[in-house]
XYZ file of C-alpha atoms in Angstrom:
663
model
C 5.137 -34.271 -27.942
C 7.104 -31.336 -26.524
C 5.423 -31.746 -23.143
C 6.248 -35.469 -23.112
C 9.865 -34.838 -23.992
C 10.007 -31.978 -21.491
C 8.799 -34.205 -18.697
C 11.701 -36.545 -19.433
C 14.337 -33.833 -19.428
C 13.149 -31.819 -16.427
C 14.534 -34.402 -14.013
C 17.824 -34.828 -15.918
C 20.821 -32.637 -16.454
C 21.172 -33.300 -20.153
C 21.134 -29.734 -21.439
C 24.849 -29.675 -22.190
C 24.833 -33.261 -23.431
C 21.989 -32.615 -25.854
C 23.690 -29.535 -27.187
C 26.843 -31.565 -27.795
C 24.947 -34.394 -29.476
C 23.052 -32.013 -31.744
C 26.395 -30.818 -33.062
C 27.460 -34.413 -33.539
C 24.290 -35.074 -35.504
C 25.094 -32.337 -37.961
C 28.622 -33.639 -38.293
C 27.301 -37.149 -38.891
C 24.931 -35.881 -41.579
C 27.646 -34.084 -43.446
C 30.607 -36.427 -43.144
C 29.416 -39.919 -42.238
C 27.820 -42.763 -44.140
C 26.532 -44.720 -41.148
C 23.529 -46.884 -41.846
C 20.152 -46.026 -40.426
C 19.979 -48.876 -37.953
C 22.783 -47.313 -35.903
C 20.980 -44.049 -35.154
C 18.201 -45.401 -32.934
C 20.751 -46.764 -30.477
C 22.132 -43.261 -30.032
C 18.731 -41.744 -29.309
C 17.636 -44.579 -27.043
C 20.323 -43.407 -24.669
C 18.026 -40.419 -23.923
C 14.812 -42.448 -23.890
C 13.420 -40.935 -27.063
C 11.950 -42.404 -30.203
C 12.742 -40.958 -33.595
C 10.467 -41.716 -36.532
C 11.440 -41.312 -40.172
C 10.249 -42.227 -43.643
C 6.859 -42.031 -45.270
C 3.711 -43.070 -43.465
C 2.742 -46.701 -43.934
C -0.710 -48.120 -44.252
C -0.439 -49.629 -40.778
C -1.475 -47.729 -37.653
C 1.758 -48.368 -35.755
C 4.984 -46.711 -36.905
C 7.743 -48.915 -38.207
C 10.943 -48.800 -36.123
C 14.102 -47.903 -37.908
C 15.764 -51.151 -36.796
C 13.283 -53.376 -38.678
C 14.355 -52.726 -42.260
C 11.942 -54.387 -44.697
C 13.348 -57.335 -46.699
C 14.119 -56.630 -50.344
C 11.671 -57.756 -52.993
C 12.114 -61.073 -54.805
C 13.354 -59.614 -58.081
C 16.955 -58.588 -57.623
C 16.463 -54.972 -58.455
C 17.895 -51.822 -56.923
C 15.880 -50.385 -54.021
C 14.253 -47.023 -54.583
C 16.388 -44.066 -53.624
C 15.864 -42.839 -50.060
C 15.028 -39.325 -49.144
C 17.824 -36.993 -48.222
C 19.135 -37.780 -44.756
C 20.335 -34.247 -44.183
C 16.793 -32.860 -43.988
C 15.742 -35.681 -41.676
C 18.575 -35.052 -39.256
C 18.039 -31.300 -39.396
C 14.384 -31.757 -38.475
C 15.429 -34.036 -35.628
C 17.927 -31.499 -34.335
C 15.358 -28.701 -34.509
C 12.833 -30.822 -32.614
C 15.330 -31.623 -29.870
C 16.452 -28.020 -29.620
C 12.835 -26.875 -29.391
C 12.203 -29.470 -26.696
C 15.142 -28.327 -24.607
C 14.141 -24.709 -25.125
C 10.596 -25.568 -24.130
C 11.850 -27.096 -20.894
C 13.867 -23.989 -20.097
C 11.029 -21.602 -20.874
C 8.560 -23.718 -18.926
C 10.729 -23.694 -15.828
C 11.552 -20.004 -16.192
C 7.961 -18.931 -16.536
C 6.883 -20.934 -13.501
C 9.514 -19.400 -11.217
C 7.149 -16.603 -10.281
C 3.923 -17.604 -11.995
C 1.651 -15.740 -9.589
C 3.354 -12.391 -10.040
C 3.460 -12.720 -13.812
C -0.223 -13.593 -13.898
C -1.059 -10.499 -11.863
C 1.013 -8.314 -14.135
C -0.555 -9.872 -17.219
C -4.067 -9.268 -15.939
C -3.212 -5.711 -14.924
C -1.539 -4.701 -18.182
C -3.147 -1.752 -19.875
C -4.512 -2.881 -23.209
C -4.784 0.664 -24.484
C -1.021 1.092 -24.815
C -1.273 4.784 -23.989
C 1.878 6.646 -22.985
C 2.065 7.682 -19.321
C 0.649 11.162 -18.895
C -1.803 10.952 -21.784
C -5.455 11.149 -20.684
C -7.528 8.049 -21.274
C -9.636 8.618 -23.302
C -7.608 11.215 -25.127
C -10.570 13.129 -26.588
C -13.850 14.426 -25.230
C -15.723 12.668 -28.041
C -15.017 9.341 -26.340
C -16.782 10.390 -23.132
C -20.498 9.780 -22.574
C -22.811 12.766 -22.595
C -24.875 11.365 -19.709
C -24.378 8.766 -16.990
C -26.584 7.696 -14.151
C -23.790 7.875 -11.596
C -20.726 10.112 -11.685
C -17.923 9.274 -9.228
C -15.267 11.968 -8.853
C -11.970 10.573 -7.572
C -9.707 7.610 -8.143
C -8.998 6.366 -4.636
C -10.386 3.782 -2.273
C -13.643 5.576 -1.468
C -14.410 6.130 -5.150
C -13.748 2.508 -6.046
C -15.786 1.225 -3.077
C -18.725 3.364 -4.183
C -18.402 2.154 -7.766
C -18.561 -1.477 -6.694
C -21.488 -0.819 -4.369
C -23.474 0.835 -7.156
C -22.716 -1.981 -9.565
C -23.685 -4.633 -7.018
C -27.049 -2.974 -6.414
C -27.702 -1.948 -10.035
C -25.708 -4.078 -12.488
C -27.469 -2.406 -15.392
C -26.356 1.087 -14.330
C -23.914 3.252 -16.240
C -21.180 4.558 -13.921
C -18.286 6.837 -14.831
C -15.332 7.261 -12.483
C -13.208 10.347 -13.178
C -9.669 10.309 -11.777
C -6.907 12.884 -12.064
C -4.306 10.114 -11.968
C -3.362 8.122 -15.040
C -3.254 4.898 -13.051
C -6.285 2.789 -12.258
C -7.779 3.041 -8.743
C -5.325 1.543 -6.268
C -4.723 1.179 -2.530
C -2.494 3.655 -0.717
C -1.329 1.952 2.540
C 1.466 -0.010 0.794
C 3.014 3.186 -0.588
C 5.094 3.847 2.523
C 5.647 0.260 3.701
C 5.440 -2.871 1.583
C 6.451 -1.321 -1.736
C 9.870 -0.360 -0.411
C 10.804 -4.013 -0.106
C 10.407 -4.477 -3.859
C 13.456 -4.430 -6.171
C 13.638 -2.084 -9.168
C 10.951 0.071 -7.594
C 11.800 3.169 -9.614
C 11.025 1.356 -12.855
C 8.115 -0.753 -11.672
C 6.274 2.039 -9.847
C 6.179 4.084 -13.038
C 3.320 1.820 -14.127
C 1.111 1.328 -11.038
C -1.371 -0.742 -13.039
C 1.098 -3.644 -13.191
C 2.810 -3.088 -9.836
C 2.586 -6.001 -7.389
C 3.885 -6.370 -3.834
C 4.136 -8.915 -1.055
C 1.561 -8.736 1.721
C 2.086 -9.506 5.394
C 0.953 -13.103 4.862
C 3.551 -13.699 2.153
C 1.103 -13.618 -0.753
C 1.586 -11.224 -3.627
C -1.118 -9.026 -5.039
C -1.484 -6.101 -7.376
C -1.547 -2.520 -6.123
C -4.533 -1.702 -8.342
C -7.871 -2.961 -7.107
C -8.832 -4.395 -10.487
C -7.116 -4.745 -13.876
C -8.065 -2.636 -16.855
C -10.283 -5.417 -18.213
C -12.617 -4.895 -15.244
C -13.706 -1.491 -16.566
C -15.897 -0.755 -19.555
C -14.352 1.471 -22.246
C -15.845 4.945 -22.135
C -16.790 4.638 -25.805
C -19.196 1.841 -24.894
C -20.627 3.949 -22.081
C -21.180 6.684 -24.642
C -23.064 4.215 -26.831
C -25.383 3.272 -23.959
C -23.856 0.005 -22.740
C -24.191 -0.687 -19.004
C -21.053 -0.938 -16.928
C -18.422 1.039 -15.055
C -15.932 3.115 -17.011
C -13.000 5.202 -15.854
C -11.704 8.448 -17.330
C -8.023 8.596 -16.389
C -6.138 11.863 -16.299
C -9.348 13.916 -16.339
C -10.424 16.505 -13.757
C -13.935 17.565 -12.788
C -13.586 21.325 -12.422
C -17.139 22.285 -11.441
C -20.598 20.910 -10.746
C -23.890 22.608 -11.453
C -25.840 20.979 -8.657
C -29.213 22.270 -9.849
C -28.742 21.195 -13.473
C -26.895 17.974 -12.547
C -24.112 18.972 -14.886
C -20.345 18.443 -14.611
C -17.490 20.153 -16.423
C -14.361 18.119 -17.154
C -10.927 19.050 -18.454
C -7.731 17.262 -19.456
C -4.660 18.563 -21.289
C -6.482 21.605 -22.600
C -9.534 19.595 -23.649
C -12.888 20.281 -22.016
C -16.087 18.286 -21.851
C -19.520 18.552 -20.288
C -21.782 15.734 -19.207
C -24.916 15.315 -17.145
C -25.576 12.871 -14.344
C -28.376 11.663 -12.133
C -26.305 11.433 -8.937
C -22.736 12.374 -8.142
C -20.207 11.340 -5.495
C -17.305 13.571 -4.479
C -14.443 11.343 -3.343
C -11.523 13.593 -4.207
C -9.485 12.461 -1.204
C -6.672 14.506 0.268
C -3.294 15.826 -0.807
C -0.014 15.923 1.056
C 0.760 18.958 3.171
C 3.914 20.754 2.093
C 6.487 22.621 4.148
C 6.815 26.216 3.024
C 10.405 26.343 4.286
C 11.364 23.656 1.752
C 10.369 25.697 -1.295
C 13.944 25.973 -2.582
C 14.555 22.253 -2.190
C 11.208 21.503 -3.809
C 12.064 23.654 -6.832
C 15.293 21.694 -7.255
C 13.465 18.372 -7.065
C 15.182 17.447 -3.791
C 12.105 17.686 -1.544
C 9.349 15.252 -2.454
C 5.959 14.308 -0.996
C 4.673 10.761 -0.699
C 0.985 10.487 -1.433
C 0.600 8.694 -4.767
C 2.156 5.877 -6.758
C 3.865 8.437 -8.962
C 5.420 9.955 -5.825
C 6.821 6.512 -5.011
C 8.376 6.248 -8.469
C 9.910 9.712 -8.187
C 11.280 9.070 -4.706
C 12.729 5.692 -5.673
C 14.414 7.229 -8.716
C 15.741 10.123 -6.627
C 17.217 7.685 -4.112
C 19.113 5.983 -6.926
C 20.463 9.282 -8.246
C 21.253 10.958 -4.925
C 24.750 11.128 -3.514
C 25.868 9.534 -0.290
C 24.514 11.326 2.735
C 21.341 11.748 4.717
C 17.804 11.096 3.561
C 15.681 13.285 5.816
C 12.041 12.457 6.502
C 10.192 15.471 7.886
C 7.232 14.612 10.114
C 6.420 12.693 13.259
C 3.155 10.963 12.354
C 2.420 7.354 11.512
C 3.217 7.697 7.806
C 6.546 9.374 8.525
C 7.535 6.678 11.019
C 6.506 3.864 8.682
C 8.409 5.370 5.774
C 11.517 6.084 7.853
C 11.598 2.471 9.042
C 11.056 1.150 5.503
C 13.765 3.383 4.020
C 16.214 2.445 6.775
C 15.705 -1.207 5.907
C 16.060 -0.566 2.181
C 19.192 1.591 2.539
C 20.829 -0.477 5.260
C 23.720 -1.649 3.078
C 24.143 1.642 1.222
C 26.111 4.807 1.932
C 22.953 6.671 2.936
C 21.386 7.093 6.343
C 17.824 7.986 7.267
C 16.995 10.837 9.630
C 13.585 11.704 11.076
C 12.955 15.367 11.906
C 9.802 16.214 13.862
C 8.404 18.907 16.133
C 7.253 16.646 18.956
C 9.380 15.285 21.797
C 8.980 11.738 20.445
C 7.571 10.095 17.308
C 3.782 9.814 17.325
C 3.684 11.875 20.505
C 0.406 13.386 19.356
C -1.284 9.983 19.390
C 0.557 7.719 21.827
C 1.021 8.074 25.572
C 4.493 9.231 26.517
C 5.780 5.812 27.525
C 4.739 4.199 24.224
C 6.138 7.094 22.193
C 9.472 6.660 23.987
C 9.422 2.936 23.238
C 8.710 3.679 19.575
C 11.640 6.107 19.444
C 14.018 3.432 20.710
C 12.632 0.945 18.200
C 13.239 3.366 15.315
C 16.779 3.964 16.488
C 17.361 0.214 16.620
C 16.290 0.043 12.966
C 18.937 2.608 12.058
C 16.808 5.769 11.986
C 18.502 8.859 13.429
C 16.018 11.016 15.363
C 15.948 14.801 15.643
C 13.058 15.545 18.038
C 11.667 18.978 18.908
C 12.996 20.275 15.590
C 11.397 22.431 12.930
C 12.631 23.259 9.448
C 12.522 27.032 9.066
C 14.497 27.475 5.844
C 16.381 25.607 3.150
C 18.846 26.260 0.366
C 20.349 24.087 -2.346
C 24.056 23.867 -3.067
C 25.978 21.239 -5.054
C 22.869 19.067 -5.405
C 22.427 18.944 -1.640
C 19.852 20.519 0.643
C 20.992 22.648 3.569
C 18.229 22.674 6.163
C 17.973 25.398 8.777
C 16.563 23.860 11.947
C 15.132 25.524 14.983
C 14.132 24.097 18.297
C 10.400 24.266 18.866
C 11.061 26.238 22.067
C 12.648 29.029 20.006
C 16.367 28.215 20.332
C 18.685 27.159 17.558
C 19.751 23.544 17.813
C 22.656 21.566 16.475
C 22.017 18.316 14.618
C 24.287 15.433 15.445
C 27.469 16.333 17.274
C 27.963 19.770 15.703
C 26.771 21.817 18.624
C 27.796 25.169 17.124
C 25.690 24.778 13.985
C 21.968 24.679 13.256
C 22.310 23.475 9.671
C 21.640 19.939 8.493
C 22.877 18.797 5.079
C 20.737 16.233 3.266
C 20.923 14.586 -0.120
C 17.133 14.219 -0.256
C 14.129 15.333 1.806
C 10.764 13.580 2.050
C 7.781 15.549 3.343
C 5.376 13.530 5.507
C 3.461 16.279 7.272
C -0.039 14.886 7.066
C -2.746 15.699 4.552
C -5.397 18.257 3.757
C -8.667 17.530 1.936
C -9.148 18.369 -1.720
C -12.133 20.707 -1.527
C -11.595 22.830 -4.643
C -14.449 21.110 -6.471
C -16.778 21.563 -3.511
C -15.929 25.259 -3.242
C -16.376 25.912 -6.966
C -19.703 24.057 -6.847
C -21.077 26.038 -3.912
C -21.044 23.160 -1.421
C -20.461 23.687 2.285
C -16.938 23.061 3.570
C -16.256 22.800 7.294
C -14.187 25.838 8.358
C -12.143 24.010 11.013
C -12.046 20.321 10.144
C -12.077 20.765 6.390
C -13.946 18.491 4.031
C -17.384 18.606 2.448
C -20.072 18.750 5.118
C -22.446 15.791 4.766
C -25.300 14.379 6.802
C -25.443 10.923 8.347
C -26.309 9.423 4.936
C -23.137 10.971 3.406
C -25.231 13.420 1.372
C -24.132 17.037 0.850
C -26.970 18.233 -1.382
C -29.810 16.626 -3.265
C -28.156 14.183 -5.643
C -24.620 14.975 -4.408
C -22.756 12.762 -1.933
C -19.256 12.800 -0.454
C -17.110 10.060 1.075
C -13.586 9.262 2.185
C -10.960 11.786 3.245
C -12.874 14.653 1.625
C -16.054 14.157 3.705
C -16.789 15.771 7.055
C -19.483 13.622 8.641
C -21.428 13.539 11.887
C -21.160 10.605 14.240
C -23.552 10.070 17.175
C -20.837 8.910 19.600
C -17.929 11.220 18.771
C -19.557 14.170 17.013
C -18.586 15.723 13.686
C -15.314 14.412 12.314
C -13.120 14.161 9.267
C -10.787 11.187 9.239
C -8.193 10.088 6.703
C -8.211 6.336 7.137
C -8.312 3.483 4.677
C -11.057 1.691 6.589
C -13.186 4.840 6.591
C -12.699 5.257 2.848
C -13.932 1.715 2.236
C -16.933 1.931 4.565
C -18.060 5.456 3.683
C -17.620 4.880 -0.048
C -19.600 1.660 0.108
C -22.422 3.307 2.066
C -22.522 6.356 -0.195
C -22.714 4.138 -3.271
C -25.519 2.061 -1.781
C -27.454 5.182 -0.807
C -26.963 6.617 -4.285
C -28.448 3.464 -5.816
C -31.422 4.050 -3.466
C -33.164 0.690 -3.791
C -33.758 0.916 -0.044
C -34.217 3.885 2.291
C -30.858 5.617 2.867
C -28.877 4.182 5.777
C -26.869 6.325 8.217
C -23.136 5.995 8.626
C -22.581 4.249 11.968
C -19.290 2.509 11.209
C -16.372 3.217 13.543
C -13.352 3.441 11.229
C -10.108 1.906 12.399
C -6.514 2.766 11.616
C -3.354 0.731 11.722
C 0.382 1.251 11.407
C 3.399 -1.028 11.094
C 6.696 0.542 12.095
C 9.342 -1.987 11.254
C 8.963 -5.719 11.847
C 8.326 -5.601 15.606
C 5.814 -2.791 16.176
C 2.279 -2.715 14.867
C -0.873 -1.234 16.279
C -4.539 -0.890 15.476
C -6.763 1.845 16.849
C -10.341 3.007 16.772
C -12.089 6.171 17.892
C -10.298 9.326 19.047
C -6.584 8.648 19.479
C -5.204 11.806 21.087
C -2.372 11.829 23.607
C -3.837 14.962 25.234
C -6.617 12.787 26.614
C -6.093 10.803 29.820
C -5.237 7.196 29.055
C -5.202 3.891 30.876
C -2.875 1.265 29.459
C -2.955 -2.396 30.435
C -0.056 -4.544 29.285
C 0.917 -8.167 29.664
C 3.689 -8.255 32.258
C 5.588 -11.001 30.463
C 5.809 -8.735 27.406
C 7.265 -5.742 29.256
C 10.996 -5.384 29.663
C 11.951 -4.844 33.323
C 8.277 -5.243 34.078
C 6.849 -3.983 37.319
C 3.254 -3.012 37.857
C 2.551 0.676 38.400
C -0.676 1.617 40.093
C -2.014 5.031 40.873
C -2.372 6.410 44.330
C -5.586 8.160 45.272
C -3.795 11.464 44.815
C -2.997 10.531 41.201
C -6.640 9.717 40.513
C -7.867 12.943 42.084
C -5.340 14.972 40.079
C -6.438 13.272 36.880
C -10.116 13.853 37.625
C -9.482 17.504 38.375
C -7.723 17.994 35.066
C -10.558 16.255 33.225
C -13.089 18.565 34.779
C -11.083 21.607 33.715
C -10.590 20.239 30.243
C -6.853 20.902 30.346
C -4.101 18.783 28.937
C -2.881 15.932 31.066
C 0.739 16.499 32.147
C 3.293 14.345 30.412
C 5.329 11.786 32.299
C 8.274 14.147 32.596
C 6.123 17.049 33.753
C 4.324 14.938 36.322
C 7.652 13.760 37.685
C 9.096 17.258 37.890
C 6.026 18.640 39.645
C 6.416 16.200 42.513
C 9.794 14.506 42.428
C 9.544 13.327 46.014
C 6.346 11.356 45.402
C 6.964 7.615 44.933
C 4.487 5.696 42.879
C 3.484 2.351 44.346
C 4.044 -0.717 42.212
C 2.895 -4.299 42.384
C 2.395 -7.233 40.075
C -1.170 -8.412 39.755
C -2.113 -12.050 40.036
C -3.011 -12.164 36.352
C 0.414 -10.943 35.261
C -0.620 -7.577 33.863
C 0.736 -4.073 34.221
C -1.562 -1.066 34.503
C -0.209 2.286 33.331
C -1.965 5.653 33.493
C -0.857 8.631 31.506
C -0.059 10.626 34.659
C 2.353 8.055 36.086
C 6.076 8.560 35.953
C 7.680 5.968 33.698
C 11.345 4.975 33.265
C 12.503 5.652 29.720
C 14.186 2.251 29.446
C 10.985 0.240 29.666
C 9.686 -1.495 26.541
C 6.082 -2.493 25.959
C 5.467 -5.383 23.604
C 1.770 -6.200 23.970
C -1.179 -4.375 25.536
C -4.242 -2.158 25.169
C -4.638 1.582 25.802
C -7.979 3.256 26.564
C -8.476 6.964 25.799
C -10.973 8.676 28.102
C -13.060 11.821 27.864
C -15.512 12.700 30.621
C -14.948 9.231 32.125
C -16.045 7.631 28.881
C -13.903 5.510 26.561
C -13.618 7.393 23.270
C -10.640 5.552 21.815
C -8.963 2.148 21.988
C -5.436 1.340 20.837
C -4.238 -2.252 20.485
C -0.454 -2.417 20.767
C 0.868 -5.499 18.952
C -2.553 -7.101 19.421
C -4.416 -8.125 16.287
C -7.754 -9.669 15.326
C -9.448 -8.029 18.306
C -10.987 -4.975 16.692
C -14.509 -6.366 17.107
C -13.988 -6.260 20.884
C -12.723 -2.678 20.693
C -15.856 -1.660 18.795
C -18.052 -3.119 21.525
C -16.064 -1.307 24.216
C -16.331 1.977 22.344
C -20.053 1.485 21.859
C -20.723 0.907 25.555
C -18.366 3.678 26.611
C -18.533 3.779 30.405
C -16.973 1.198 32.727
C -16.133 1.027 36.407
C -12.944 -1.018 36.109
C -10.784 -0.683 32.999
C -8.623 -3.561 34.180
C -11.580 -5.913 33.839
C -12.317 -4.512 30.399
C -8.740 -5.224 29.349
C -9.217 -8.903 30.150
C -11.583 -9.135 27.178
C -8.623 -8.640 24.846
C -6.704 -11.757 25.996
C -3.435 -9.912 26.488
C -1.487 -13.088 27.243
C -2.341 -14.763 23.942
C 0.230 -13.978 21.289
C -0.859 -13.783 17.643
């Protein structure tokens, strides 16, 4: 009945009218003696039917208008029931109907987001910071598969094991209270969400909007996806997660693990174990004073997002300084500039390099990125290093020094080397969490960091490693350790499948990709070794280059580049190449296909903007890296190029990427 009445009122604007008429009904009940045949006319105005009186023997209800004729004997009719109760019931029904309409429309305003939050809600009701489970008695004494870590690699391995062996018992142990979640949105998409400080405090229910406009949860799966650890202890198959627990040591020979949480310790045995402890944020030693005052924060976890969002709300007007020049720092600076655009705060980016992402991008692309960040409202302080900090009046005073050794002056204050900030965010890269590997006697790479594993992601018999914490060998590019989301997914999945061991172990041959989105107009995807010290060849669509003119290399340029490659030295930057031979003019022409070819040794005007193209990174005349600048859905081509490696004409290779087709 409520749904039928609701469907009538949704298309009308009778909320105020109904409220007024309900009041009139009560007045009529108390002060009027109107006969019953007058009431239906009032309700018919709103296309409703009101039934009253006792049920008759007939199937159809008797309308109020058709009053039965009196009996033949002239006797008094039986007394009617009290009208006041009848009208009160009618008023309650109408009020409930109107309320139902309102609630129905309100709940459907953002039905998708509410459904995600409902599915993600933690049924345990535990307070944030309390380990789950709270006692060691709720943990199993033995599991077939122990997964250490709560990130992407750990979750990918868990799913791979469960897909191969659904009957297996798997325990995932995570230091974080939140369920396993994805990290790329932490410095981009999440900062477009309102009330982030409150919502990020519970990452299990946090949702965000993706690039395609759809909303999804930050956590990979809701709490209902996991089996309670008590059931794992009782022998039930499934995947459980111990949240807020830390694996402190492994006895590789005994297949034994020691766990701790909030002063509680536990010991369990396993058949096979995966170390997917990930990486932690690097910290700046010069910011120790600001860090102690809570004014210098990292950004690596969902809890870091909540703390930073809350600090932004509390902080005074002034500068929010992001320290770092990598992809994460640039993404965060752009996101914060957009979020704080209408506030009394400004965003500053302090980095050691001459331009943002100068360690990865060729000089001309790094210069274009710098201009794009400035257009978004980010103030840049290049070639700057924080050497000290102090806190005064809830503000951070940063001592800056030019990388060349001279004091510099931020902004227009040329006689000062001090920068005052209301808040500092440290985005200086990451370092692998190898404490468990060291305490367990596993090999850690002295230079690259990470647990040394073979091609099957195995460190020792029965012990595997994946994700940011693994240092693996690759046939094409040698031994590497990469901190990329795609690598975490692929390596975790392979390690889990090899741990299940239904088939012979498979080697890790996947080429992990990376991507970054700096503001709304710049996005890139890359694969292989992306190092600006390598010689590069960039091919761009001429119609997507501002003030476009083709730049080709003379034979002298090619010979110089080849000589540097043979020596293994760093390729000169654009500015250095220009200063070494200022009188040399580089020839330029526009090709028939409308493309522009740019080598890393060519002099490039700083005003040029590159909107769409591909960059090849070379080592010993072989392509070891491919970067797609504002080109998407072409990574499968880049993998083929990287696999083949050697080409005679990079311009012809670039044609495979369809540079003139916009996405």
